[in-house]
PDB file of C-alpha atoms in Angstrom:
ATOM      1  CA  MET N   1     -11.192  30.010   6.958  1.00 70.00           C
ATOM      2  CA  ASN N   2     -14.235  29.273   4.842  1.00 77.00           C
ATOM      3  CA  PRO N   3     -14.200  26.533   2.170  1.00 85.00           C
ATOM      4  CA  TYR N   4     -15.098  27.426  -1.398  1.00 86.00           C
ATOM      5  CA  LEU N   5     -16.293  25.346  -4.318  1.00 87.00           C
ATOM      6  CA  THR N   6     -15.228  25.990  -7.898  1.00 88.00           C
ATOM      7  CA  VAL N   7     -17.777  24.915 -10.497  1.00 87.00           C
ATOM      8  CA  THR N   8     -16.425  24.369 -14.002  1.00 84.00           C
ATOM      9  CA  ALA N   9     -18.685  23.929 -17.018  1.00 81.00           C
ATOM     10  CA  ARG N  10     -17.455  21.915 -19.971  1.00 75.00           C
ATOM     11  CA  TYR N  11     -19.754  22.131 -22.947  1.00 76.00           C
ATOM     12  CA  ILE N  12     -19.891  21.417 -26.664  1.00 75.00           C
ATOM     13  CA  ASP N  13     -20.548  24.344 -28.983  1.00 80.00           C
ATOM     14  CA  GLY N  14     -22.013  23.219 -32.275  1.00 78.00           C
ATOM     15  CA  SER N  15     -25.005  23.553 -34.548  1.00 80.00           C
ATOM     16  CA  VAL N  16     -27.718  21.233 -35.775  1.00 77.00           C
ATOM     17  CA  GLU N  17     -26.846  22.082 -39.377  1.00 82.00           C
ATOM     18  CA  HIS N  18     -23.206  21.057 -38.932  1.00 80.00           C
ATOM     19  CA  PRO N  19     -23.119  18.373 -36.217  1.00 74.00           C
ATOM     20  CA  ASP N  20     -19.557  17.323 -37.121  1.00 77.00           C
ATOM     21  CA  SER N  21     -18.224  20.827 -36.665  1.00 80.00           C
ATOM     22  CA  TRP N  22     -18.044  21.580 -32.961  1.00 78.00           C
ATOM     23  CA  LYS N  23     -15.738  22.957 -30.305  1.00 81.00           C
ATOM     24  CA  LEU N  24     -15.184  21.950 -26.724  1.00 78.00           C
ATOM     25  CA  HIS N  25     -15.252  24.807 -24.228  1.00 81.00           C
ATOM     26  CA  SER N  26     -14.325  24.989 -20.561  1.00 82.00           C
ATOM     27  CA  LYS N  27     -15.322  27.863 -18.322  1.00 85.00           C
ATOM     28  CA  VAL N  28     -15.449  28.555 -14.583  1.00 89.00           C
ATOM     29  CA  ILE N  29     -19.047  29.505 -13.855  1.00 88.00           C
ATOM     30  CA  GLY N  30     -18.952  29.605 -10.075  1.00 88.00           C
ATOM     31  CA  TYR N  31     -16.673  30.157  -7.116  1.00 89.00           C
ATOM     32  CA  THR N  32     -18.897  30.087  -4.093  1.00 87.00           C
ATOM     33  CA  ILE N  33     -18.613  29.498  -0.366  1.00 87.00           C
ATOM     34  CA  ILE N  34     -19.729  26.170   1.086  1.00 86.00           C
ATOM     35  CA  HIS N  35     -22.038  26.488   4.065  1.00 84.00           C
ATOM     36  CA  GLY N  36     -22.448  23.405   6.226  1.00 81.00           C
ATOM     37  CA  ASP N  37     -20.821  20.013   5.837  1.00 79.00           C
ATOM     38  CA  HIS N  38     -19.157  18.434   2.805  1.00 76.00           C
ATOM     39  CA  SER N  39     -21.786  15.751   2.259  1.00 78.00           C
ATOM     40  CA  GLY N  40     -22.856  14.855  -1.252  1.00 75.00           C
ATOM     41  CA  ALA N  41     -26.300  16.385  -0.701  1.00 80.00           C
ATOM     42  CA  ASN N  42     -24.871  19.699   0.482  1.00 83.00           C
ATOM     43  CA  ILE N  43     -22.313  19.927  -2.320  1.00 84.00           C
ATOM     44  CA  ALA N  44     -25.061  19.127  -4.833  1.00 82.00           C
ATOM     45  CA  ALA N  45     -27.181  21.929  -3.373  1.00 85.00           C
ATOM     46  CA  VAL N  46     -24.310  24.382  -3.840  1.00 86.00           C
ATOM     47  CA  ILE N  47     -23.798  23.290  -7.450  1.00 85.00           C
ATOM     48  CA  LEU N  48     -27.508  23.552  -8.232  1.00 83.00           C
ATOM     49  CA  LYS N  49     -27.564  27.047  -6.762  1.00 85.00           C
ATOM     50  CA  VAL N  50     -24.793  28.070  -9.146  1.00 86.00           C
ATOM     51  CA  LEU N  51     -26.491  26.410 -12.126  1.00 83.00           C
ATOM     52  CA  ASP N  52     -29.819  28.095 -11.363  1.00 82.00           C
ATOM     53  CA  CYS N  53     -28.154  31.414 -12.148  1.00 82.00           C
ATOM     54  CA  TYR N  54     -27.727  30.237 -15.740  1.00 79.00           C
ATOM     55  CA  GLY N  55     -31.213  28.792 -16.115  1.00 72.00           C
ATOM     56  CA  PRO N  56     -30.363  25.232 -17.228  1.00 65.00           C
ATOM     57  CA  GLY N  57     -33.003  23.005 -18.720  1.00 59.00           C
ATOM     58  CA  GLU N  58     -33.948  19.577 -17.468  1.00 63.00           C
ATOM     59  CA  LYS N  59     -32.014  18.406 -14.423  1.00 61.00           C
ATOM     60  CA  ARG N  60     -30.357  15.015 -14.752  1.00 64.00           C
ATOM     61  CA  ARG N  61     -29.293  12.727 -11.953  1.00 64.00           C
ATOM     62  CA  GLY N  62     -26.106  10.711 -12.244  1.00 66.00           C
ATOM     63  CA  GLN N  63     -23.921   8.542 -10.052  1.00 68.00           C
ATOM     64  CA  CYS N  64     -20.758   9.722  -8.334  1.00 73.00           C
ATOM     65  CA  PHE N  65     -18.254   7.234  -9.759  1.00 74.00           C
ATOM     66  CA  GLU N  66     -15.797   7.684  -6.907  1.00 77.00           C
ATOM     67  CA  HIS N  67     -18.565   6.983  -4.390  1.00 81.00           C
ATOM     68  CA  ILE N  68     -19.205   3.603  -6.036  1.00 85.00           C
ATOM     69  CA  VAL N  69     -15.795   2.538  -4.728  1.00 87.00           C
ATOM     70  CA  HIS N  70     -16.746   3.792  -1.255  1.00 86.00           C
ATOM     71  CA  LEU N  71     -19.992   1.813  -1.316  1.00 88.00           C
ATOM     72  CA  ALA N  72     -18.174  -1.382  -2.276  1.00 90.00           C
ATOM     73  CA  GLY N  73     -15.704  -0.986   0.577  1.00 90.00           C
ATOM     74  CA  LYS N  74     -18.502  -0.168   2.987  1.00 89.00           C
ATOM     75  CA  ALA N  75     -20.437  -3.281   1.950  1.00 90.00           C
ATOM     76  CA  PHE N  76     -17.331  -5.406   2.587  1.00 91.00           C
ATOM     77  CA  ILE N  77     -16.866  -3.986   6.100  1.00 88.00           C
ATOM     78  CA  GLU N  78     -20.563  -4.246   6.960  1.00 88.00           C
ATOM     79  CA  ALA N  79     -20.579  -7.874   5.815  1.00 89.00           C
ATOM     80  CA  LEU N  80     -17.738  -8.629   8.219  1.00 86.00           C
ATOM     81  CA  GLY N  81     -20.072  -7.614  11.019  1.00 76.00           C
ATOM     82  CA  ALA N  82     -22.908  -9.720   9.619  1.00 51.00           C
ATOM     83  CA  LEU N  83     -21.064 -13.045   9.462  1.00 44.00           C
ATOM     84  CA  LYS N  84     -22.797 -15.804  11.400  1.00 42.00           C
ATOM     85  CA  ASP N  85     -21.833 -19.263  12.569  1.00 41.00           C
ATOM     86  CA  ASP N  86     -23.995 -20.821   9.886  1.00 41.00           C
ATOM     87  CA  ASP N  87     -21.495 -19.567   7.287  1.00 41.00           C
ATOM     88  CA  LYS N  88     -18.947 -22.044   8.614  1.00 41.00           C
ATOM     89  CA  ASP N  89     -20.209 -24.987   6.562  1.00 39.00           C
ATOM     90  CA  GLU N  90     -20.058 -22.958   3.357  1.00 35.00           C
ATOM     91  CA  ASP N  91     -16.448 -21.977   4.044  1.00 35.00           C
ATOM     92  CA  GLU N  92     -15.443 -25.562   4.825  1.00 36.00           C
ATOM     93  CA  GLU N  93     -17.057 -26.796   1.639  1.00 29.00           C
ATOM     94  CA  TRP N  94     -15.297 -24.077  -0.322  1.00 28.00           C
ATOM     95  CA  LEU N  95     -11.998 -25.206   1.215  1.00 33.00           C
ATOM     96  CA  ASP N  96     -12.479 -28.842   0.214  1.00 35.00           C
ATOM     97  CA  PRO N  97      -8.945 -30.129  -0.510  1.00 32.00           C
ATOM     98  CA  LEU N  98     -10.279 -32.013  -3.531  1.00 35.00           C
ATOM     99  CA  ASP N  99     -11.009 -28.649  -5.172  1.00 38.00           C
ATOM    100  CA  LEU N 100      -7.436 -27.412  -4.747  1.00 35.00           C
ATOM    101  CA  ASP N 101      -4.243 -28.007  -6.653  1.00 41.00           C
ATOM    102  CA  GLU N 102      -2.028 -30.714  -5.200  1.00 39.00           C
ATOM    103  CA  GLU N 103       0.801 -28.248  -4.595  1.00 42.00           C
ATOM    104  CA  GLU N 104      -1.406 -25.694  -2.873  1.00 38.00           C
ATOM    105  CA  GLU N 105      -1.382 -25.708   0.918  1.00 39.00           C
ATOM    106  CA  VAL N 106      -4.598 -25.466   2.921  1.00 35.00           C
ATOM    107  CA  ASP N 107      -4.444 -23.287   6.010  1.00 39.00           C
ATOM    108  CA  GLU N 108      -6.260 -24.376   9.122  1.00 39.00           C
ATOM    109  CA  PRO N 109      -9.590 -22.518   9.347  1.00 37.00           C
ATOM    110  CA  VAL N 110      -9.794 -19.946  12.099  1.00 41.00           C
ATOM    111  CA  ASP N 111     -12.290 -20.555  14.892  1.00 44.00           C
ATOM    112  CA  PHE N 112     -13.365 -16.962  15.460  1.00 49.00           C
ATOM    113  CA  ASP N 113     -15.554 -14.477  13.670  1.00 58.00           C
ATOM    114  CA  PRO N 114     -13.759 -11.631  11.845  1.00 58.00           C
ATOM    115  CA  ALA N 115     -16.524  -9.372  13.109  1.00 59.00           C
ATOM    116  CA  ASP N 116     -15.505 -10.141  16.689  1.00 67.00           C
ATOM    117  CA  LEU N 117     -11.903  -9.334  15.777  1.00 68.00           C
ATOM    118  CA  LEU N 118     -12.827  -5.948  14.354  1.00 68.00           C
ATOM    119  CA  GLY N 119     -14.889  -5.247  17.448  1.00 70.00           C
ATOM    120  CA  LYS N 120     -11.915  -6.060  19.624  1.00 69.00           C
ATOM    121  CA  VAL N 121      -9.653  -3.733  17.635  1.00 69.00           C
ATOM    122  CA  LEU N 122     -12.147  -0.873  17.696  1.00 69.00           C
ATOM    123  CA  ALA N 123     -12.747  -1.355  21.419  1.00 70.00           C
ATOM    124  CA  LEU N 124      -9.008  -1.213  22.035  1.00 67.00           C
ATOM    125  CA  ILE N 125      -8.724   2.007  20.040  1.00 68.00           C
ATOM    126  CA  ASN N 126     -11.517   3.559  22.093  1.00 67.00           C
ATOM    127  CA  GLN N 127      -9.864   2.535  25.335  1.00 64.00           C
ATOM    128  CA  VAL N 128      -6.479   3.847  24.231  1.00 62.00           C
ATOM    129  CA  ASN N 129      -8.004   7.194  23.330  1.00 62.00           C
ATOM    130  CA  LYS N 130      -9.526   7.430  26.802  1.00 61.00           C
ATOM    131  CA  ALA N 131      -6.442   6.348  28.745  1.00 60.00           C
ATOM    132  CA  ALA N 132      -3.444   8.410  29.777  1.00 52.00           C
ATOM    133  CA  VAL N 133      -0.249   7.703  27.893  1.00 50.00           C
ATOM    134  CA  ASN N 134       1.706   6.835  31.034  1.00 49.00           C
ATOM    135  CA  LYS N 135      -0.552   3.837  31.725  1.00 55.00           C
ATOM    136  CA  PHE N 136       0.901   2.135  28.687  1.00 53.00           C
ATOM    137  CA  THR N 137       4.482   2.422  29.859  1.00 51.00           C
ATOM    138  CA  LEU N 138       3.721  -0.492  32.180  1.00 50.00           C
ATOM    139  CA  LEU N 139       1.898  -2.498  29.541  1.00 52.00           C
ATOM    140  CA  ALA N 140       2.400  -6.261  29.727  1.00 48.00           C
ATOM    141  CA  TYR N 141      -0.209  -8.580  28.348  1.00 48.00           C
ATOM    142  CA  ASP N 142      -1.113 -10.293  31.609  1.00 52.00           C
ATOM    143  CA  SER N 143       0.638  -8.091  34.136  1.00 58.00           C
ATOM    144  CA  PRO N 144      -1.418  -7.346  37.282  1.00 58.00           C
ATOM    145  CA  LYS N 145       0.472  -4.033  37.531  1.00 57.00           C
ATOM    146  CA  VAL N 146      -1.448  -2.626  34.586  1.00 55.00           C
ATOM    147  CA  LEU N 147      -4.470  -0.703  35.761  1.00 55.00           C
ATOM    148  CA  ASN N 148      -7.898  -1.784  34.613  1.00 55.00           C
ATOM    149  CA  LEU N 149     -10.083   0.352  32.396  1.00 58.00           C
ATOM    150  CA  TRP N 150     -13.640   0.245  33.670  1.00 60.00           C
ATOM    151  CA  LYS N 151     -13.162  -3.255  35.106  1.00 63.00           C
ATOM    152  CA  LYS N 152     -11.415  -4.500  31.977  1.00 65.00           C
ATOM    153  CA  ASN N 153      -7.865  -5.796  31.627  1.00 64.00           C
ATOM    154  CA  TYR N 154      -5.556  -4.864  28.831  1.00 61.00           C
ATOM    155  CA  SER N 155      -5.167  -8.593  28.222  1.00 66.00           C
ATOM    156  CA  ASP N 156      -8.785  -8.537  26.997  1.00 67.00           C
ATOM    157  CA  TYR N 157      -7.528  -6.766  23.905  1.00 66.00           C
ATOM    158  CA  VAL N 158      -4.610  -9.049  23.127  1.00 73.00           C
ATOM    159  CA  ILE N 159      -4.719 -10.101  19.481  1.00 76.00           C
ATOM    160  CA  CYS N 160      -3.349 -13.579  18.824  1.00 80.00           C
ATOM    161  CA  ARG N 161      -1.360 -14.495  15.738  1.00 83.00           C
ATOM    162  CA  PRO N 162      -4.290 -16.052  13.804  1.00 83.00           C
ATOM    163  CA  GLU N 163      -6.255 -12.865  14.439  1.00 83.00           C
ATOM    164  CA  TRP N 164      -3.421 -10.727  13.101  1.00 85.00           C
ATOM    165  CA  GLU N 165      -3.439 -12.898  10.006  1.00 88.00           C
ATOM    166  CA  VAL N 166      -7.136 -12.143   9.469  1.00 87.00           C
ATOM    167  CA  LEU N 167      -6.445  -8.443   9.962  1.00 87.00           C
ATOM    168  CA  ASP N 168      -3.798  -8.725   7.255  1.00 91.00           C
ATOM    169  CA  LEU N 169      -6.400 -10.260   4.937  1.00 92.00           C
ATOM    170  CA  ILE N 170      -8.849  -7.439   5.636  1.00 91.00           C
ATOM    171  CA  HIS N 171      -6.091  -4.912   4.990  1.00 91.00           C
ATOM    172  CA  GLU N 172      -5.222  -6.545   1.662  1.00 93.00           C
ATOM    173  CA  VAL N 173      -8.852  -6.427   0.524  1.00 94.00           C
ATOM    174  CA  LEU N 174      -9.273  -2.778   1.510  1.00 93.00           C
ATOM    175  CA  GLU N 175      -5.935  -1.887  -0.084  1.00 93.00           C
ATOM    176  CA  GLU N 176      -7.554  -2.609  -3.452  1.00 93.00           C
ATOM    177  CA  VAL N 177     -10.272  -0.076  -2.581  1.00 91.00           C
ATOM    178  CA  HIS N 178      -7.577   2.449  -1.714  1.00 90.00           C
ATOM    179  CA  GLU N 179      -5.805   1.923  -5.035  1.00 89.00           C
ATOM    180  CA  ALA N 180      -9.071   2.353  -6.945  1.00 88.00           C
ATOM    181  CA  HIS N 181      -9.882   5.488  -4.980  1.00 83.00           C
ATOM    182  CA  GLN N 182      -6.528   7.029  -5.925  1.00 83.00           C
ATOM    183  CA  SER N 183      -7.489   6.748  -9.590  1.00 79.00           C
ATOM    184  CA  PHE N 184     -10.081   9.446  -8.979  1.00 72.00           C
ATOM    185  CA  SER N 185      -7.776  11.710  -6.966  1.00 68.00           C
ATOM    186  CA  PRO N 186      -7.322  15.341  -8.069  1.00 61.00           C
ATOM    187  CA  GLU N 187      -5.571  15.584 -11.413  1.00 61.00           C
ATOM    188  CA  PRO N 188      -5.013  18.480 -13.835  1.00 60.00           C
ATOM    189  CA  PHE N 189      -7.337  16.722 -16.296  1.00 61.00           C
ATOM    190  CA  PRO N 190     -10.714  14.969 -15.906  1.00 61.00           C
ATOM    191  CA  THR N 191     -10.437  11.337 -14.794  1.00 67.00           C
ATOM    192  CA  VAL N 192     -13.925  10.218 -15.785  1.00 70.00           C
ATOM    193  CA  TRP N 193     -12.488   8.194 -18.677  1.00 71.00           C
ATOM    194  CA  CYS N 194     -10.889   5.720 -16.245  1.00 77.00           C
ATOM    195  CA  THR N 195     -14.127   4.963 -14.369  1.00 78.00           C
ATOM    196  CA  ILE N 196     -15.036   1.687 -16.080  1.00 81.00           C
ATOM    197  CA  PRO N 197     -11.429   0.363 -16.245  1.00 85.00           C
ATOM    198  CA  THR N 198     -10.926   1.208 -12.548  1.00 87.00           C
ATOM    199  CA  LEU N 199     -14.127  -0.494 -11.409  1.00 89.00           C
ATOM    200  CA  GLU N 200     -13.399  -3.524 -13.581  1.00 90.00           C
ATOM    201  CA  CYS N 201      -9.893  -3.771 -12.152  1.00 92.00           C
ATOM    202  CA  LEU N 202     -11.218  -3.621  -8.585  1.00 93.00           C
ATOM    203  CA  GLN N 203     -13.855  -6.229  -9.404  1.00 93.00           C
ATOM    204  CA  ARG N 204     -11.286  -8.547 -10.972  1.00 94.00           C
ATOM    205  CA  GLN N 205      -8.899  -8.259  -8.022  1.00 95.00           C
ATOM    206  CA  TRP N 206     -11.697  -9.028  -5.560  1.00 95.00           C
ATOM    207  CA  GLU N 207     -12.865 -11.981  -7.654  1.00 96.00           C
ATOM    208  CA  ILE N 208      -9.348 -13.422  -7.556  1.00 95.00           C
ATOM    209  CA  MET N 209      -9.238 -12.952  -3.789  1.00 95.00           C
ATOM    210  CA  ALA N 210     -12.660 -14.558  -3.354  1.00 94.00           C
ATOM    211  CA  ASP N 211     -11.438 -17.637  -5.260  1.00 95.00           C
ATOM    212  CA  THR N 212      -8.227 -17.900  -3.249  1.00 94.00           C
ATOM    213  CA  PRO N 213      -8.295 -20.211  -0.169  1.00 94.00           C
ATOM    214  CA  LYS N 214      -6.121 -17.727   1.709  1.00 93.00           C
ATOM    215  CA  PHE N 215      -9.075 -15.309   1.917  1.00 94.00           C
ATOM    216  CA  ALA N 216     -11.599 -17.894   3.151  1.00 92.00           C
ATOM    217  CA  PRO N 217     -12.201 -16.104   6.510  1.00 91.00           C
ATOM    218  CA  VAL N 218     -13.436 -13.001   4.627  1.00 91.00           C
ATOM    219  CA  HIS N 219     -14.838 -14.775   1.556  1.00 93.00           C
ATOM    220  CA  THR N 220     -18.471 -13.873   2.320  1.00 92.00           C
ATOM    221  CA  ALA N 221     -17.597 -10.233   2.938  1.00 92.00           C
ATOM    222  CA  ILE N 222     -15.729  -9.993  -0.373  1.00 94.00           C
ATOM    223  CA  LYS N 223     -18.790 -11.387  -2.152  1.00 94.00           C
ATOM    224  CA  ALA N 224     -20.950  -8.723  -0.503  1.00 93.00           C
ATOM    225  CA  GLY N 225     -18.585  -6.022  -1.713  1.00 93.00           C
ATOM    226  CA  LEU N 226     -18.634  -7.461  -5.228  1.00 95.00           C
ATOM    227  CA  ALA N 227     -22.432  -7.474  -5.270  1.00 93.00           C
ATOM    228  CA  LYS N 228     -22.534  -3.784  -4.366  1.00 91.00           C
ATOM    229  CA  LEU N 229     -19.823  -2.959  -6.896  1.00 90.00           C
ATOM    230  CA  GLN N 230     -21.634  -4.787  -9.703  1.00 88.00           C
ATOM    231  CA  LYS N 231     -24.942  -3.104  -8.845  1.00 87.00           C
ATOM    232  CA  TRP N 232     -23.612   0.409  -9.341  1.00 84.00           C
ATOM    233  CA  TYR N 233     -21.309  -0.595 -12.192  1.00 80.00           C
ATOM    234  CA  LEU N 234     -24.374  -1.587 -14.195  1.00 80.00           C
ATOM    235  CA  ALA N 235     -26.013   1.732 -13.306  1.00 76.00           C
ATOM    236  CA  ILE N 236     -23.318   3.564 -15.289  1.00 73.00           C
ATOM    237  CA  GLY N 237     -24.694   2.170 -18.528  1.00 70.00           C
ATOM    238  CA  GLN N 238     -28.201   3.416 -17.737  1.00 72.00           C
ATOM    239  CA  THR N 239     -27.287   7.061 -18.303  1.00 70.00           C
ATOM    240  CA  ASP N 240     -25.691   8.929 -21.176  1.00 71.00           C
ATOM    241  CA  ILE N 241     -23.818  11.221 -18.785  1.00 70.00           C
ATOM    242  CA  TYR N 242     -20.776   8.957 -18.727  1.00 70.00           C
ATOM    243  CA  TYR N 243     -20.445   8.874 -22.504  1.00 69.00           C
ATOM    244  CA  ILE N 244     -20.958  12.629 -22.802  1.00 68.00           C
ATOM    245  CA  CYS N 245     -18.164  13.102 -20.257  1.00 68.00           C
ATOM    246  CA  LEU N 246     -15.944  10.844 -22.361  1.00 67.00           C
ATOM    247  CA  GLY N 247     -16.609  13.041 -25.374  1.00 64.00           C
ATOM    248  CA  MET N 248     -15.623  16.131 -23.426  1.00 59.00           C
ATOM    249  CA  SER N 249     -12.527  14.606 -21.854  1.00 59.00           C
ATOM    250  CA  CYS N 250      -9.134  16.110 -22.658  1.00 52.00           C
ATOM    251  CA  GLY N 251      -7.634  12.642 -22.450  1.00 53.00           C
ATOM    252  CA  PHE N 252      -8.861  11.699 -25.931  1.00 50.00           C
ATOM    253  CA  ILE N 253      -7.753  12.871 -29.351  1.00 45.00           C
ATOM    254  CA  TYR N 254     -10.314  12.871 -32.131  1.00 41.00           C
TER     255      TYR N 254
END
């Protein structure tokens, strides 16, 4: 079954003589098959092909607001893999008990790199996908009865409690990305109006996490995600596309 793309044009019908007298129109201008993958470049090519049939004027480039959330999450994950031992001093200084409230507890810093933890989890997933299900019926962390996978023991993939706690932190951070992403999910009306509030909410939640001692093991990664989020957030104000979309949104009453 072939995928199709529906292209809807929303435009303002008015005149120069009476700029305050205008109407908002919505019309389906294309329903075309999508050849190839669903990448942004390919989808853009399909849309441009439809628009070329109507002979539009100057082409304008804008940001995909939903993709900004993806980029922030990606930056966070990539930063987890870029953490080095020299970040340890910065984390210890940030966790100085003198900077904390007297009633706030300070957790013992973990002595492993979150990047190593993610690598362990991903390696385990790869091994599980390659192994037969019946091999896991005998699974015991250090049991010699469990067969090796390419000269590796299943005990190599055991995740200790402190590591699970870091995984929980990573999950909490990425859960905020998930919530922001859902704000742009398919709705019967355009959701462009919630772009700035959604990005600001995600930024605020991450800032709170970055200032919380609990998230010290992933503090640097959160900062990397915030930097990427702020970069593209500022790019929204550099184009008038966003404000035009607000004017054409059904979510506002004039």
